[in-house]
CSV table of C-alpha atoms and ligand atoms in Angstrom, one decimal:
chain,number,residue,atom,x,y,z
A,1,MET,CA,-28.1,-147.3,55.0
A,2,SER,CA,-24.8,-147.9,56.5
A,3,GLY,CA,-23.8,-148.6,60.0
A,4,MET,CA,-26.4,-151.3,60.9
A,5,ALA,CA,-25.8,-152.3,64.6
A,6,ASP,CA,-25.7,-156.0,63.9
A,7,GLY,CA,-23.9,-156.1,60.6
A,8,LYS,CA,-26.7,-157.7,58.6
A,9,SER,CA,-26.4,-157.4,54.8
A,10,ALA,CA,-28.2,-154.4,53.4
A,11,ASP,CA,-29.7,-156.6,50.6
A,12,LYS,CA,-31.6,-158.6,53.3
A,13,CYS,CA,-32.8,-155.4,55.0
A,14,ALA,CA,-36.5,-154.2,55.1
A,15,ARG,CA,-35.3,-150.9,53.7
A,16,HIS,CA,-39.2,-149.5,53.4
A,17,VAL,CA,-41.4,-150.5,56.2
A,18,ALA,CA,-45.1,-149.5,56.1
A,19,ILE,CA,-47.2,-149.9,59.2
A,20,ILE,CA,-51.0,-149.9,59.5
A,21,MET,CA,-51.2,-148.7,63.2
A,22,ASP,CA,-54.4,-150.3,64.4
A,23,GLY,CA,-56.0,-150.9,67.8
A,24,ASN,CA,-56.0,-147.4,69.4
A,25,GLY,CA,-59.6,-147.5,70.0
A,26,ARG,CA,-59.7,-151.0,71.5
A,27,TRP,CA,-56.6,-150.0,73.6
A,28,ALA,CA,-58.7,-146.8,75.2
A,29,GLN,CA,-61.8,-149.1,75.6
A,30,LEU,CA,-59.7,-151.6,77.7
A,31,ARG,CA,-59.2,-148.8,80.1
A,32,GLY,CA,-62.6,-147.4,80.2
A,33,ARG,CA,-61.4,-144.1,78.1
A,34,PRO,CA,-62.5,-142.4,75.1
A,35,ARG,CA,-61.3,-143.6,71.7
A,36,LEU,CA,-59.3,-140.2,71.4
A,37,PHE,CA,-57.1,-141.2,74.5
A,38,GLY,CA,-55.9,-144.3,72.5
A,39,HIS,CA,-55.0,-142.1,69.4
A,40,ARG,CA,-53.0,-139.8,71.7
A,41,ALA,CA,-51.2,-142.9,73.2
A,42,GLY,CA,-50.7,-144.1,69.5
A,43,ALA,CA,-49.2,-141.0,68.5
A,44,LYS,CA,-46.6,-141.3,71.3
A,45,ARG,CA,-45.5,-144.6,69.8
A,46,VAL,CA,-44.4,-143.1,66.4
A,47,ARG,CA,-41.3,-141.3,67.8
A,48,GLU,CA,-39.8,-144.4,69.4
A,49,ILE,CA,-40.3,-146.3,66.1
A,50,VAL,CA,-39.0,-143.8,63.9
A,51,GLU,CA,-35.9,-143.4,66.1
A,52,ALA,CA,-35.3,-147.4,65.8
A,53,CYS,CA,-35.3,-147.2,62.0
A,54,PRO,CA,-31.4,-146.4,61.3
A,55,ASP,CA,-30.0,-149.2,63.5
A,56,LEU,CA,-32.4,-151.6,61.8
A,57,GLY,CA,-31.4,-150.5,58.3
A,58,VAL,CA,-34.8,-149.2,57.6
A,59,GLU,CA,-34.4,-146.1,55.5
A,60,TYR,CA,-38.1,-145.5,54.8
A,61,LEU,CA,-40.8,-145.7,57.2
A,62,THR,CA,-44.7,-145.0,55.9
A,63,ILE,CA,-47.4,-145.0,58.4
A,64,PHE,CA,-51.2,-144.9,58.1
A,65,ALA,CA,-52.7,-142.0,60.3
A,66,PHE,CA,-55.9,-141.5,58.5
A,67,SER,CA,-57.6,-143.2,55.6
A,68,THR,CA,-60.1,-141.8,53.2
A,69,GLU,CA,-62.7,-144.2,54.9
A,70,ASN,CA,-61.9,-142.8,58.3
A,71,TRP,CA,-64.3,-140.0,57.6
A,72,LYS,CA,-67.3,-142.3,58.5
A,73,ARG,CA,-66.3,-142.1,62.3
A,74,THR,CA,-68.0,-139.8,64.4
A,75,GLN,CA,-67.6,-136.1,64.2
A,76,THR,CA,-66.0,-135.9,67.6
A,77,GLU,CA,-63.5,-138.7,66.6
A,78,VAL,CA,-62.7,-137.2,63.3
A,79,SER,CA,-62.1,-133.6,64.8
A,80,GLY,CA,-60.1,-134.9,67.4
A,81,LEU,CA,-58.0,-136.8,65.3
A,82,MET,CA,-57.6,-133.6,63.1
A,83,SER,CA,-56.4,-131.7,66.3
A,84,LEU,CA,-54.0,-134.5,67.3
A,85,PHE,CA,-52.6,-134.2,63.7
A,86,LYS,CA,-51.9,-130.4,64.1
A,87,HIS,CA,-50.7,-130.7,67.8
A,88,TYR,CA,-48.3,-133.5,66.7
A,89,ILE,CA,-46.9,-131.4,63.9
A,90,LEU,CA,-46.3,-128.4,66.2
A,91,LYS,CA,-44.8,-130.4,69.0
A,92,GLU,CA,-42.5,-132.8,67.0
A,93,ALA,CA,-41.3,-130.7,64.1
A,94,ARG,CA,-38.4,-129.5,65.8
A,95,SER,CA,-37.1,-132.7,67.2
A,96,LEU,CA,-38.0,-134.4,63.7
A,97,ALA,CA,-35.7,-131.8,61.9
A,98,GLU,CA,-33.1,-132.0,64.4
A,99,ALA,CA,-33.1,-136.0,64.1
A,100,GLY,CA,-32.3,-136.0,60.7
A,101,VAL,CA,-35.9,-137.1,59.6
A,102,CYS,CA,-37.4,-136.2,56.2
A,103,VAL,CA,-41.0,-136.0,56.7
A,104,ARG,CA,-43.5,-136.2,53.6
A,105,PHE,CA,-47.2,-136.6,53.5
A,106,ILE,CA,-49.3,-138.8,51.0
A,107,GLY,CA,-53.0,-138.6,50.5
A,108,ASP,CA,-55.4,-136.0,49.3
A,109,ARG,CA,-55.3,-132.7,50.9
A,110,HIS,CA,-58.1,-130.9,49.5
A,111,ARG,CA,-60.6,-132.3,52.3
A,112,LEU,CA,-58.2,-131.3,55.1
A,113,GLU,CA,-58.6,-128.0,56.7
A,114,PRO,CA,-56.1,-125.4,55.6
A,115,LYS,CA,-54.5,-124.8,59.0
A,116,LEU,CA,-53.6,-128.5,58.9
A,117,VAL,CA,-52.5,-128.6,55.2
A,118,THR,CA,-50.1,-125.3,55.8
A,119,LEU,CA,-48.5,-127.1,58.8
A,120,MET,CA,-48.0,-130.2,56.8
A,121,GLY,CA,-46.4,-128.1,53.9
A,122,GLU,CA,-44.2,-126.3,56.6
A,123,LEU,CA,-43.0,-129.6,58.1
A,124,GLU,CA,-41.9,-131.0,54.7
A,125,GLN,CA,-40.1,-128.1,53.8
A,126,ILE,CA,-38.1,-127.9,57.0
A,127,THR,CA,-37.2,-131.4,57.0
A,128,GLN,CA,-36.7,-131.9,53.0
A,129,ASP,CA,-32.8,-132.0,53.1
A,130,ASN,CA,-32.7,-134.5,55.9
A,131,THR,CA,-31.6,-138.1,54.9
A,132,ARG,CA,-31.2,-140.2,58.1
A,133,VAL,CA,-34.9,-141.7,58.0
A,134,ASN,CA,-37.7,-140.9,55.4
A,135,LEU,CA,-40.8,-140.8,57.4
A,136,THR,CA,-44.1,-140.7,55.1
A,137,ILE,CA,-47.4,-140.0,57.0
A,138,ALA,CA,-50.6,-141.1,55.1
A,139,LEU,CA,-53.2,-138.8,55.7
A,140,ASN,CA,-56.6,-138.8,54.0
A,141,TYR,CA,-55.2,-141.3,52.1
A,142,GLY,CA,-56.5,-144.6,50.3
A,143,GLY,CA,-54.8,-146.7,47.7
A,144,ARG,CA,-57.7,-146.6,45.3
A,145,ASP,CA,-58.1,-142.9,45.6
A,146,GLU,CA,-54.4,-142.5,45.0
A,147,VAL,CA,-54.5,-144.5,41.8
A,148,ALA,CA,-57.7,-142.7,40.5
A,149,ARG,CA,-56.0,-139.2,41.2
A,150,ALA,CA,-52.7,-140.3,39.5
A,151,VAL,CA,-54.9,-141.6,36.4
A,152,LYS,CA,-56.8,-138.3,36.2
A,153,ARG,CA,-53.4,-136.3,36.1
A,154,MET,CA,-52.0,-138.8,33.7
A,155,ALA,CA,-55.1,-138.4,31.4
A,156,LEU,CA,-54.9,-134.7,31.7
A,157,ASP,CA,-51.1,-134.7,30.4
A,158,ILE,CA,-52.4,-137.2,27.6
A,159,GLU,CA,-54.8,-134.5,26.6
A,160,ALA,CA,-52.3,-131.8,26.7
A,161,GLY,CA,-49.9,-133.8,24.5
A,162,LYS,CA,-47.2,-134.1,27.1
A,163,ILE,CA,-47.2,-137.9,27.1
A,164,CYS,CA,-48.3,-140.2,24.5
A,165,ALA,CA,-50.9,-142.9,25.5
A,166,GLN,CA,-49.2,-145.7,23.6
A,167,ASP,CA,-46.3,-145.2,25.8
A,168,VAL,CA,-48.2,-145.6,29.2
A,169,SER,CA,-46.5,-148.3,31.2
A,170,GLU,CA,-46.3,-149.4,34.9
A,171,ASN,CA,-43.6,-147.0,35.4
A,172,THR,CA,-45.6,-144.2,33.9
A,173,LEU,CA,-48.4,-144.6,36.4
A,174,THR,CA,-45.8,-145.1,39.4
A,175,ARG,CA,-44.5,-141.5,38.5
A,176,TYR,CA,-48.0,-140.0,38.9
A,177,LEU,CA,-48.7,-141.7,42.4
A,178,ASP,CA,-48.2,-139.7,45.7
A,179,THR,CA,-45.5,-141.9,46.7
A,180,HIS,CA,-43.3,-141.4,43.3
A,181,VAL,CA,-40.1,-140.8,45.2
A,182,LEU,CA,-40.3,-143.7,47.5
A,183,PRO,CA,-39.0,-147.2,46.7
A,184,ASP,CA,-41.9,-150.0,47.3
A,185,PRO,CA,-42.4,-151.2,50.7
A,186,ASP,CA,-40.4,-154.4,51.4
A,187,LEU,CA,-42.5,-154.9,54.6
A,188,VAL,CA,-46.0,-154.2,55.7
A,189,ILE,CA,-46.9,-154.5,59.5
A,190,ARG,CA,-50.4,-154.3,60.7
A,191,THR,CA,-51.2,-154.2,64.4
A,192,SER,CA,-53.9,-155.4,66.6
A,193,GLY,CA,-54.5,-158.8,65.0
A,194,GLU,CA,-56.6,-157.7,62.1
A,195,ALA,CA,-55.3,-159.4,58.9
A,196,ARG,CA,-56.7,-156.8,56.3
A,197,VAL,CA,-55.0,-154.5,53.8
A,198,SER,CA,-57.6,-151.7,54.2
A,199,ASN,CA,-56.8,-149.7,51.0
A,200,PHE,CA,-53.1,-149.1,52.1
A,201,LEU,CA,-50.4,-148.7,49.4
A,202,LEU,CA,-52.4,-151.0,47.0
A,203,TRP,CA,-50.2,-150.5,43.9
A,204,GLN,CA,-47.1,-150.3,45.7
A,205,ALA,CA,-47.4,-153.5,48.0
A,206,ALA,CA,-47.8,-155.8,45.4
A,207,TYR,CA,-44.8,-157.8,46.2
A,208,SER,CA,-44.4,-156.7,50.0
A,209,GLU,CA,-44.1,-159.1,52.8
A,210,TYR,CA,-47.0,-158.9,55.4
A,211,GLU,CA,-46.7,-159.2,59.0
A,212,PHE,CA,-49.7,-159.1,61.2
A,213,VAL,CA,-49.1,-158.8,65.0
A,214,LYS,CA,-51.6,-159.1,67.8
A,215,THR,CA,-50.2,-156.1,69.7
A,216,LEU,CA,-52.4,-153.0,69.7
A,217,TRP,CA,-50.5,-150.0,68.4
A,218,PRO,CA,-50.2,-148.1,71.8
A,219,ASP,CA,-48.2,-151.3,73.2
A,220,PHE,CA,-46.1,-151.6,69.9
A,221,THR,CA,-42.5,-151.2,71.1
A,222,ARG,CA,-39.0,-150.8,69.5
A,223,GLU,CA,-38.4,-154.4,70.6
A,224,ILE,CA,-41.4,-155.8,68.7
A,225,PHE,CA,-40.3,-153.7,65.7
A,226,ALA,CA,-36.9,-154.9,65.8
A,227,GLN,CA,-37.8,-158.6,66.1
A,228,ILE,CA,-40.3,-158.1,62.9
A,229,VAL,CA,-37.9,-156.5,60.8
A,230,GLY,CA,-35.1,-159.1,61.8
A,231,ASP,CA,-37.3,-161.9,60.9
A,232,PHE,CA,-38.0,-160.2,57.5
A,233,ALA,CA,-34.1,-160.9,56.7
A,234,HIS,CA,-35.1,-164.8,56.7
A,235,ARG,CA,-37.9,-164.6,54.4
A,236,ASP,CA,-37.6,-165.9,51.0
A,237,ARG,CA,-38.6,-163.3,48.6
A,238,ARG,CA,-39.0,-164.4,44.9
A,239,PHE,CA,-41.1,-161.7,43.2
A,240,GLY,CA,-42.9,-164.4,41.1
A,241,ALA,CA,-39.8,-166.0,39.9
A,242,VAL,CA,-38.6,-169.6,40.7
A,243,LYS,CA,-36.1,-170.0,43.3
A,244,SER,CA,-32.6,-170.7,41.8
B,301,FPP,C1,-56.5,-147.3,64.0
B,301,FPP,O1,-57.0,-147.5,65.4
B,301,FPP,C2,-56.0,-145.7,64.3
B,301,FPP,C3,-56.3,-144.7,63.3
B,301,FPP,C4,-57.4,-144.5,62.5
B,301,FPP,C5,-55.6,-143.6,63.7
B,301,FPP,C6,-54.1,-143.8,63.6
B,301,FPP,C7,-53.4,-142.4,64.3
B,301,FPP,C8,-52.5,-142.7,65.2
B,301,FPP,C9,-51.8,-143.7,65.7
B,301,FPP,C10,-52.1,-141.2,66.0
B,301,FPP,C11,-51.6,-140.1,65.2
B,301,FPP,C12,-50.6,-140.4,64.4
B,301,FPP,C13,-49.7,-139.3,64.0
B,301,FPP,C14,-48.8,-139.7,62.9
B,301,FPP,C15,-49.8,-138.2,64.8
B,301,FPP,P1,-58.5,-147.7,65.4
B,301,FPP,O2,-59.2,-146.5,66.0
B,301,FPP,O3,-59.3,-148.1,64.3
B,301,FPP,O4,-58.5,-148.8,66.6
B,301,FPP,P2,-59.8,-150.0,66.8
B,301,FPP,O5,-59.6,-150.8,65.6
B,301,FPP,O6,-59.3,-150.6,68.0
B,301,FPP,O7,-61.0,-149.3,66.9
């Protein structure tokens, strides 16, 4: 993306940043409030981070909003989160569209309530021609689930004679993933001090750099984001090769 504020060379930029937004529950607990209070505060952080992307050379931002494992939380928390997602889309759709953000969702939509799925589709549709920032929201997403769904679709195409089993390669499978239009993430950030991958972008992040920060997601600011993305430029990425 052109127009980077500090003139950093584009090849050193984190073109695609993915974030595991962790720590909402603890943030709320520290304030003696229910967990949903933390999730609402977390949702408010998203806009600031999306807005910071163009100046930092970040073209793609992918955020983990709800995992395939998050259904194990209490019914109150799960339904509160689902309401929050609907509310977020209704409230933010217009400003995201006007800010030039192209929004996509990844994950399995089948288990989500129809009203939410409709809102997700509408937001994707009204923002599909935008190019300033690509925001991907992972909702009912799990890396293993995504690969299993991709393999299933690919197997059906093999069965139907559309592709030949002998021709299957890494690239073939990549095309069946939810993320098929996205580049692999350069950098994955996880907040709240936990150093785990938690089933996020398992295939895509094979060569990503990871940054684990102690900050809880509702306290994550544009400045912290800029610092991490800036530091990324100094990392030595070899993709399995030897440094020349
Ligand atoms: C992890 O914190 C966070 C989640 C499971 C939900 C993430 C959702 C948001 C940030 C808000 C909504 C986002 C959008 C796009 C509207 P946690 O609950 O596991 O925190 P804890 O580890 O402190 O308990």
